[in-house]
PDB file of C-alpha atoms in Angstrom:
ATOM      1  CA  MET A 284      11.046  31.687   3.245  1.00 96.00           C
ATOM      2  CA  LYS A 285      10.922  28.439   1.138  1.00 97.00           C
ATOM      3  CA  LEU A 286       8.971  25.673   1.793  1.00 98.00           C
ATOM      4  CA  LEU A 287       8.669  22.367  -0.156  1.00 98.00           C
ATOM      5  CA  ILE A 288       5.426  20.030   0.738  1.00 98.00           C
ATOM      6  CA  ASP A 289       5.528  16.747  -0.480  1.00 97.00           C
ATOM      7  CA  GLY A 290       2.033  15.552  -1.545  1.00 97.00           C
ATOM      8  CA  ALA A 291       2.805  11.603  -0.972  1.00 95.00           C
ATOM      9  CA  VAL A 292      -0.768  11.090   0.524  1.00 95.00           C
ATOM     10  CA  PHE A 293      -2.571  11.326  -2.463  1.00 95.00           C
ATOM     11  CA  SER A 294      -0.997   8.676  -4.126  1.00 94.00           C
ATOM     12  CA  GLN A 295      -0.583   6.598  -1.170  1.00 91.00           C
ATOM     13  CA  SER A 296      -3.212   6.493   1.467  1.00 88.00           C
ATOM     14  CA  GLN A 297      -6.911   5.310   0.991  1.00 87.00           C
ATOM     15  CA  ASP A 298      -8.054   6.927   4.362  1.00 87.00           C
ATOM     16  CA  GLN A 299     -10.528   9.364   3.427  1.00 91.00           C
ATOM     17  CA  LYS A 300     -10.266  10.935   6.878  1.00 89.00           C
ATOM     18  CA  VAL A 301      -6.270  11.667   6.260  1.00 91.00           C
ATOM     19  CA  LEU A 302      -6.785  12.878   2.443  1.00 94.00           C
ATOM     20  CA  ASP A 303      -9.536  15.569   3.955  1.00 95.00           C
ATOM     21  CA  PHE A 304      -7.449  16.942   6.205  1.00 95.00           C
ATOM     22  CA  TRP A 305      -4.535  17.665   3.727  1.00 97.00           C
ATOM     23  CA  GLN A 306      -6.927  18.949   1.102  1.00 97.00           C
ATOM     24  CA  GLN A 307      -8.538  21.515   3.747  1.00 97.00           C
ATOM     25  CA  LEU A 308      -5.512  22.262   5.121  1.00 97.00           C
ATOM     26  CA  ILE A 309      -2.995  23.102   2.215  1.00 98.00           C
ATOM     27  CA  PRO A 310      -5.113  25.740   0.692  1.00 97.00           C
ATOM     28  CA  ARG A 311      -5.392  27.512   3.942  1.00 97.00           C
ATOM     29  CA  LEU A 312      -1.953  27.006   5.203  1.00 98.00           C
ATOM     30  CA  ILE A 313      -0.871  28.665   1.647  1.00 97.00           C
ATOM     31  CA  LEU A 314      -2.808  31.484   1.975  1.00 96.00           C
ATOM     32  CA  ARG A 315      -1.843  32.250   5.578  1.00 97.00           C
ATOM     33  CA  LEU A 316       1.768  31.891   4.218  1.00 97.00           C
ATOM     34  CA  ARG A 317       1.438  34.546   1.493  1.00 92.00           C
ATOM     35  CA  GLY A 318       4.667  36.336   0.687  1.00 92.00           C
ATOM     36  CA  ALA A 319       6.676  32.394   1.311  1.00 96.00           C
ATOM     37  CA  GLU A 320       8.065  30.236  -1.987  1.00 97.00           C
ATOM     38  CA  ILE A 321       5.905  27.384  -1.489  1.00 97.00           C
ATOM     39  CA  TYR A 322       7.009  24.428  -3.783  1.00 97.00           C
ATOM     40  CA  TYR A 323       4.139  21.288  -3.749  1.00 97.00           C
ATOM     41  CA  LEU A 324       5.606  17.820  -4.952  1.00 95.00           C
ATOM     42  CA  ASN A 325       2.882  16.136  -7.334  1.00 95.00           C
ATOM     43  CA  ARG A 326       3.113  12.267  -7.106  1.00 94.00           C
ATOM     44  CA  ASN A 327       0.171  11.921  -9.562  1.00 89.00           C
ATOM     45  CA  SER A 328       0.515  12.913 -13.263  1.00 85.00           C
ATOM     46  CA  ASP A 329      -2.206  15.676 -12.550  1.00 90.00           C
ATOM     47  CA  LEU A 330      -2.132  18.608 -10.332  1.00 94.00           C
ATOM     48  CA  ASP A 331      -3.326  17.814  -6.800  1.00 96.00           C
ATOM     49  CA  PHE A 332      -4.363  21.919  -6.480  1.00 97.00           C
ATOM     50  CA  PRO A 333      -5.056  22.926  -9.837  1.00 95.00           C
ATOM     51  CA  ASP A 334      -6.776  26.071  -8.673  1.00 95.00           C
ATOM     52  CA  ILE A 335      -3.865  27.434  -6.009  1.00 95.00           C
ATOM     53  CA  THR A 336      -1.780  29.550  -8.781  1.00 92.00           C
ATOM     54  CA  THR A 337       0.822  30.839  -6.586  1.00 93.00           C
ATOM     55  CA  LEU A 338       2.505  27.185  -5.802  1.00 94.00           C
ATOM     56  CA  HIS A 339       5.504  26.034  -7.775  1.00 95.00           C
ATOM     57  CA  ASN A 340       4.311  22.330  -8.861  1.00 94.00           C
ATOM     58  CA  LEU A 341       6.886  19.832  -9.234  1.00 94.00           C
ATOM     59  CA  TYR A 342       6.289  16.378 -10.321  1.00 92.00           C
ATOM     60  CA  ALA A 343       8.018  12.824  -8.805  1.00 91.00           C
ATOM     61  CA  PRO A 344       6.893   9.230  -9.218  1.00 91.00           C
ATOM     62  CA  SER A 345       4.740   7.687  -6.168  1.00 92.00           C
ATOM     63  CA  VAL A 346       7.269   6.663  -3.394  1.00 92.00           C
ATOM     64  CA  ASP A 347       8.548   2.961  -3.336  1.00 92.00           C
ATOM     65  CA  PHE A 348       8.472   2.843   0.576  1.00 93.00           C
ATOM     66  CA  SER A 349      10.946  -0.485  -0.198  1.00 92.00           C
ATOM     67  CA  LEU A 350      13.410   2.075  -1.398  1.00 92.00           C
ATOM     68  CA  SER A 351      12.648   4.856   1.303  1.00 93.00           C
ATOM     69  CA  ALA A 352      16.393   5.631   2.193  1.00 93.00           C
ATOM     70  CA  LEU A 353      17.094   6.523  -1.433  1.00 92.00           C
ATOM     71  CA  GLU A 354      14.061   8.630  -1.728  1.00 93.00           C
ATOM     72  CA  ASP A 355      14.923  10.593   1.475  1.00 95.00           C
ATOM     73  CA  ARG A 356      18.214  11.298  -0.547  1.00 93.00           C
ATOM     74  CA  ARG A 357      16.342  12.637  -3.492  1.00 92.00           C
ATOM     75  CA  LEU A 358      13.980  14.893  -1.643  1.00 95.00           C
ATOM     76  CA  ALA A 359      17.532  16.226   0.559  1.00 94.00           C
ATOM     77  CA  CYS A 360      19.056  16.863  -2.712  1.00 92.00           C
ATOM     78  CA  LEU A 361      15.779  18.560  -3.984  1.00 93.00           C
ATOM     79  CA  CYS A 362      15.758  20.518  -0.758  1.00 95.00           C
ATOM     80  CA  ARG A 363      19.395  21.764  -1.321  1.00 93.00           C
ATOM     81  CA  ASP A 364      19.001  22.712  -5.087  1.00 92.00           C
ATOM     82  CA  LEU A 365      15.656  24.748  -4.158  1.00 94.00           C
ATOM     83  CA  GLN A 366      17.405  26.232  -1.130  1.00 96.00           C
ATOM     84  CA  ILE A 367      14.217  24.879   1.165  1.00 97.00           C
ATOM     85  CA  ASP A 368      13.942  26.232   4.611  1.00 97.00           C
ATOM     86  CA  VAL A 369      11.100  23.963   6.112  1.00 98.00           C
ATOM     87  CA  PHE A 370      10.136  20.651   4.485  1.00 98.00           C
ATOM     88  CA  ILE A 371       6.332  19.485   5.221  1.00 98.00           C
ATOM     89  CA  SER A 372       5.501  15.505   4.053  1.00 97.00           C
ATOM     90  CA  THR A 373       2.019  14.705   3.802  1.00 96.00           C
ATOM     91  CA  TYR A 374       2.776  10.720   4.400  1.00 94.00           C
ATOM     92  CA  ASN A 375       6.233   9.665   5.766  1.00 93.00           C
ATOM     93  CA  THR A 376       8.780  10.827   3.768  1.00 95.00           C
ATOM     94  CA  SER A 377      11.768  12.667   5.034  1.00 96.00           C
ATOM     95  CA  ALA A 378      14.304  15.084   3.281  1.00 96.00           C
ATOM     96  CA  GLY A 379      17.625  14.523   5.625  1.00 94.00           C
ATOM     97  CA  SER A 380      19.431  16.755   8.129  1.00 93.00           C
ATOM     98  CA  GLY A 381      20.053  19.873   5.675  1.00 93.00           C
ATOM     99  CA  VAL A 382      16.054  20.994   6.086  1.00 96.00           C
ATOM    100  CA  LYS A 383      14.061  21.734   9.162  1.00 96.00           C
ATOM    101  CA  THR A 384      11.088  19.562   8.912  1.00 96.00           C
ATOM    102  CA  LEU A 385       8.113  19.921  10.256  1.00 97.00           C
ATOM    103  CA  PHE A 386       5.941  16.532  11.295  1.00 95.00           C
ATOM    104  CA  ILE A 387       2.090  16.704  11.475  1.00 95.00           C
ATOM    105  CA  ASP A 388       0.621  13.914  13.183  1.00 91.00           C
ATOM    106  CA  ILE A 389      -3.218  13.910  12.407  1.00 86.00           C
ATOM    107  CA  ASP A 390      -4.997  11.230  14.097  1.00 68.00           C
ATOM    108  CA  ASN A 391      -2.500   8.771  16.363  1.00 57.00           C
ATOM    109  CA  PHE A 392      -0.624   8.142  12.956  1.00 57.00           C
ATOM    110  CA  LEU A 393       2.385   7.007  14.904  1.00 54.00           C
ATOM    111  CA  ASP A 394       0.155   3.788  16.454  1.00 50.00           C
ATOM    112  CA  VAL A 395       1.415   1.363  13.779  1.00 52.00           C
ATOM    113  CA  ASN A 396       1.709  -1.513  16.073  1.00 49.00           C
ATOM    114  CA  ASN A 397      -0.893  -3.111  14.030  1.00 47.00           C
ATOM    115  CA  SER A 398       0.512  -1.945  10.778  1.00 53.00           C
ATOM    116  CA  ASP A 399       2.105  -5.029   8.553  1.00 57.00           C
ATOM    117  CA  ASP A 400       3.906  -2.735   5.961  1.00 79.00           C
ATOM    118  CA  LEU A 401       7.279  -2.534   7.716  1.00 86.00           C
ATOM    119  CA  THR A 402       8.686  -0.436   4.857  1.00 89.00           C
ATOM    120  CA  ILE A 403       6.476   2.100   5.366  1.00 88.00           C
ATOM    121  CA  ILE A 404       6.918   1.981   9.308  1.00 86.00           C
ATOM    122  CA  SER A 405      10.700   2.045   8.647  1.00 89.00           C
ATOM    123  CA  SER A 406      10.261   5.408   6.423  1.00 92.00           C
ATOM    124  CA  LEU A 407       8.139   6.991   9.165  1.00 89.00           C
ATOM    125  CA  GLN A 408      10.370   6.053  11.897  1.00 89.00           C
ATOM    126  CA  ARG A 409      13.066   7.962   9.537  1.00 93.00           C
ATOM    127  CA  SER A 410      10.973  10.815   9.337  1.00 93.00           C
ATOM    128  CA  LEU A 411      10.715  11.670  12.765  1.00 90.00           C
ATOM    129  CA  ARG A 412      14.528  11.351  13.660  1.00 90.00           C
ATOM    130  CA  PHE A 413      15.177  14.009  11.359  1.00 93.00           C
ATOM    131  CA  THR A 414      12.104  15.954  12.768  1.00 92.00           C
ATOM    132  CA  SER A 415      12.987  19.629  14.067  1.00 93.00           C
ATOM    133  CA  SER A 416       9.094  20.183  15.301  1.00 93.00           C
ATOM    134  CA  TYR A 417       6.321  17.771  15.925  1.00 94.00           C
ATOM    135  CA  LEU A 418       2.577  19.003  15.735  1.00 95.00           C
ATOM    136  CA  ALA A 419       0.134  16.872  16.930  1.00 92.00           C
ATOM    137  CA  ILE A 420      -3.337  17.636  16.144  1.00 92.00           C
ATOM    138  CA  TYR A 421      -4.964  15.784  19.271  1.00 90.00           C
ATOM    139  CA  GLN A 422      -3.093  15.675  22.486  1.00 87.00           C
ATOM    140  CA  GLU A 423      -3.961  11.282  22.585  1.00 81.00           C
ATOM    141  CA  THR A 424      -1.138  11.018  19.667  1.00 81.00           C
ATOM    142  CA  VAL A 425       2.217  12.330  21.609  1.00 84.00           C
ATOM    143  CA  LYS A 426       1.929   9.207  23.554  1.00 76.00           C
ATOM    144  CA  ASN A 427       3.595   7.400  20.707  1.00 73.00           C
ATOM    145  CA  LEU A 428       6.157   9.612  20.037  1.00 79.00           C
ATOM    146  CA  GLN A 429       8.723   9.099  22.611  1.00 72.00           C
ATOM    147  CA  LYS A 430       8.837   5.244  20.912  1.00 72.00           C
ATOM    148  CA  TYR A 431      10.498   6.663  17.794  1.00 74.00           C
ATOM    149  CA  VAL A 432      12.409   9.921  19.183  1.00 75.00           C
ATOM    150  CA  ASN A 433      13.129  11.758  21.919  1.00 77.00           C
ATOM    151  CA  LEU A 434      12.342  15.482  21.320  1.00 79.00           C
ATOM    152  CA  PRO A 435      12.356  18.297  23.356  1.00 80.00           C
ATOM    153  CA  SER A 436       9.228  19.376  24.857  1.00 84.00           C
ATOM    154  CA  ASP A 437       9.828  22.505  23.239  1.00 84.00           C
ATOM    155  CA  ASN A 438       9.820  21.084  19.991  1.00 87.00           C
ATOM    156  CA  ILE A 439       6.316  19.024  20.640  1.00 91.00           C
ATOM    157  CA  GLN A 440       3.085  21.217  20.198  1.00 93.00           C
ATOM    158  CA  VAL A 441      -0.456  20.134  20.307  1.00 93.00           C
ATOM    159  CA  ILE A 442      -3.562  21.856  18.985  1.00 94.00           C
ATOM    160  CA  TYR A 443      -6.139  19.822  20.913  1.00 93.00           C
ATOM    161  CA  THR A 444      -6.347  18.122  23.944  1.00 89.00           C
ATOM    162  CA  ASN A 445      -9.492  15.900  23.296  1.00 85.00           C
ATOM    163  CA  SER A 446      -9.809  13.863  20.076  1.00 82.00           C
ATOM    164  CA  THR A 447     -13.444  14.407  20.087  1.00 86.00           C
ATOM    165  CA  HIS A 448     -13.192  18.300  19.537  1.00 90.00           C
ATOM    166  CA  PRO A 449     -14.097  19.149  15.729  1.00 91.00           C
ATOM    167  CA  ILE A 450     -10.925  20.697  13.822  1.00 93.00           C
ATOM    168  CA  ASP A 451     -11.574  24.176  13.158  1.00 95.00           C
ATOM    169  CA  TRP A 452      -9.772  24.652   9.969  1.00 96.00           C
ATOM    170  CA  ILE A 453      -8.882  28.373  10.941  1.00 95.00           C
ATOM    171  CA  THR A 454      -7.437  27.384  13.991  1.00 96.00           C
ATOM    172  CA  VAL A 455      -5.491  24.619  12.571  1.00 96.00           C
ATOM    173  CA  ALA A 456      -4.280  26.655   9.732  1.00 97.00           C
ATOM    174  CA  ASN A 457      -3.049  29.483  11.906  1.00 97.00           C
ATOM    175  CA  PHE A 458      -1.260  26.891  14.008  1.00 96.00           C
ATOM    176  CA  VAL A 459       0.676  25.502  11.179  1.00 97.00           C
ATOM    177  CA  ALA A 460       1.935  28.858   9.794  1.00 97.00           C
ATOM    178  CA  LYS A 461       2.908  29.736  13.214  1.00 96.00           C
ATOM    179  CA  SER A 462       5.247  26.567  13.679  1.00 96.00           C
ATOM    180  CA  THR A 463       6.521  26.767   9.948  1.00 97.00           C
ATOM    181  CA  ILE A 464       7.379  30.622  10.366  1.00 96.00           C
ATOM    182  CA  LYS A 465       8.621  29.784  13.658  1.00 94.00           C
ATOM    183  CA  LEU A 466      11.232  26.729  12.556  1.00 94.00           C
ATOM    184  CA  THR A 467      12.994  29.150  10.356  1.00 92.00           C
ATOM    185  CA  GLN A 468      14.403  30.807  13.111  1.00 90.00           C
ATOM    186  CA  TYR A 469      14.866  27.830  15.121  1.00 87.00           C
ATOM    187  CA  GLN A 470      18.632  26.597  16.103  1.00 88.00           C
ATOM    188  CA  LEU A 471      18.877  22.779  16.829  1.00 85.00           C
ATOM    189  CA  THR A 472      19.937  21.696  20.091  1.00 85.00           C
ATOM    190  CA  LYS A 473      23.026  19.799  20.619  1.00 87.00           C
ATOM    191  CA  GLU A 474      21.103  16.374  21.237  1.00 84.00           C
ATOM    192  CA  LEU A 475      18.413  17.012  18.404  1.00 86.00           C
ATOM    193  CA  ALA A 476      21.550  17.716  16.301  1.00 89.00           C
ATOM    194  CA  HIS A 477      23.574  14.719  17.150  1.00 89.00           C
ATOM    195  CA  ILE A 478      19.991  12.520  16.518  1.00 88.00           C
ATOM    196  CA  HIS A 479      19.873  14.011  13.223  1.00 91.00           C
ATOM    197  CA  LEU A 480      23.673  13.221  12.203  1.00 92.00           C
ATOM    198  CA  ALA A 481      23.434   9.646  13.154  1.00 92.00           C
ATOM    199  CA  GLU A 482      20.516   9.126  10.941  1.00 93.00           C
ATOM    200  CA  GLU A 483      21.773  10.895   8.062  1.00 94.00           C
ATOM    201  CA  GLU A 484      25.088   8.755   8.211  1.00 94.00           C
ATOM    202  CA  ALA A 485      22.664   5.610   8.839  1.00 94.00           C
ATOM    203  CA  THR A 486      20.436   6.998   5.474  1.00 94.00           C
ATOM    204  CA  GLN A 487      23.497   7.661   3.664  1.00 92.00           C
ATOM    205  CA  ALA A 488      24.844   4.173   3.999  1.00 92.00           C
ATOM    206  CA  GLU A 489      21.773   2.377   3.615  1.00 92.00           C
ATOM    207  CA  ALA A 490      20.776   4.088   0.375  1.00 90.00           C
ATOM    208  CA  LEU A 491      24.153   3.655  -1.128  1.00 87.00           C
ATOM    209  CA  GLN A 492      23.841   0.140  -0.845  1.00 88.00           C
ATOM    210  CA  LEU A 493      20.007   0.038  -2.197  1.00 87.00           C
ATOM    211  CA  ARG A 494      21.448   1.986  -5.232  1.00 82.00           C
ATOM    212  CA  LYS A 495      24.024  -0.261  -5.666  1.00 80.00           C
ATOM    213  CA  GLN A 496      21.458  -3.477  -5.561  1.00 83.00           C
ATOM    214  CA  VAL A 497      18.595  -1.884  -7.705  1.00 76.00           C
ATOM    215  CA  TYR A 498      20.821  -0.195 -10.229  1.00 69.00           C
ATOM    216  CA  GLY A 499      24.023  -1.569 -10.556  1.00 68.00           C
ATOM    217  CA  GLY A 500      27.893  -0.851 -10.216  1.00 56.00           C
ATOM    218  CA  GLU A 501      28.375   1.774 -12.623  1.00 52.00           C
ATOM    219  CA  THR A 502      25.184   3.836 -11.013  1.00 48.00           C
ATOM    220  CA  TYR A 503      26.428   3.019  -8.058  1.00 43.00           C
ATOM    221  CA  GLN A 504      29.800   4.772  -8.709  1.00 46.00           C
ATOM    222  CA  ASN A 505      28.012   7.988  -9.988  1.00 44.00           C
ATOM    223  CA  TYR A 506      25.804   8.197  -7.382  1.00 42.00           C
ATOM    224  CA  GLN A 507      26.298  11.697  -5.982  1.00 43.00           C
ATOM    225  CA  LEU A 508      25.946  12.894  -9.519  1.00 38.00           C
ATOM    226  CA  SER A 509      22.749  11.122  -9.780  1.00 39.00           C
ATOM    227  CA  ALA A 510      20.888  11.321  -6.772  1.00 44.00           C
ATOM    228  CA  SER A 511      18.769  14.003  -6.616  1.00 48.00           C
ATOM    229  CA  TYR A 512      15.653  14.378  -8.929  1.00 50.00           C
ATOM    230  CA  GLN A 513      15.938  16.204 -11.856  1.00 46.00           C
ATOM    231  CA  ILE A 514      14.060  19.487 -11.146  1.00 42.00           C
ATOM    232  CA  GLU A 515      13.522  20.635 -14.603  1.00 37.00           C
ATOM    233  CA  GLN A 516      11.991  17.223 -15.639  1.00 38.00           C
ATOM    234  CA  LYS A 517       9.244  17.574 -12.767  1.00 42.00           C
ATOM    235  CA  ILE A 518       8.336  21.329 -13.727  1.00 42.00           C
ATOM    236  CA  LYS A 519       5.595  20.618 -16.111  1.00 42.00           C
ATOM    237  CA  SER A 520       4.059  23.674 -17.743  1.00 38.00           C
ATOM    238  CA  ILE A 521       0.413  24.115 -17.558  1.00 34.00           C
TER     239      ILE A 521
END
């Protein structure tokens, strides 16, 4: 199994609770997925997890959410290049329909009614529409899911029914590891595959238009050749 984790949260979020969640989960998850090839996309210039020697560390700039459709296309290409089986984002990024995505909702992450950052909301919505399996830490967060995508009940998992329940990291890490492994064997329903296909077409069209606006006609014409991150530029020798 090959897993790609996008560490975007560490260059985007100021919420210490969210940062602590991923700092606690990722090392435990990697330990439980021993034997898998795990790629980690650092969005800072330094390693987010320098003590984990089994990670394949990649590098990319911090996400510009005003260009999130382009970001999706780059991540989709990266997943194809690396033959990734499962993609996990730590902060609202997506990687297209060609890879199975596990969306982990930490603490009412989908309740964005009070957010004024429409670019992040748009990227969040795209991420959900590309989701293969949705994992909520707390039951309360599930109520917001149907605003964005109609996932089959079998694709929705909850760890704790009550948000006052303290997080047990062994339980959470085991749950995420099992969900990740299960996804590698999962076959999309026709309904979900249709949602993914529609989103793929919409994202591709938006990305092409953005690239033309931002980078000009010549780059636009060579889009398919330049859409992916250059992996060799992101693999950094330590």
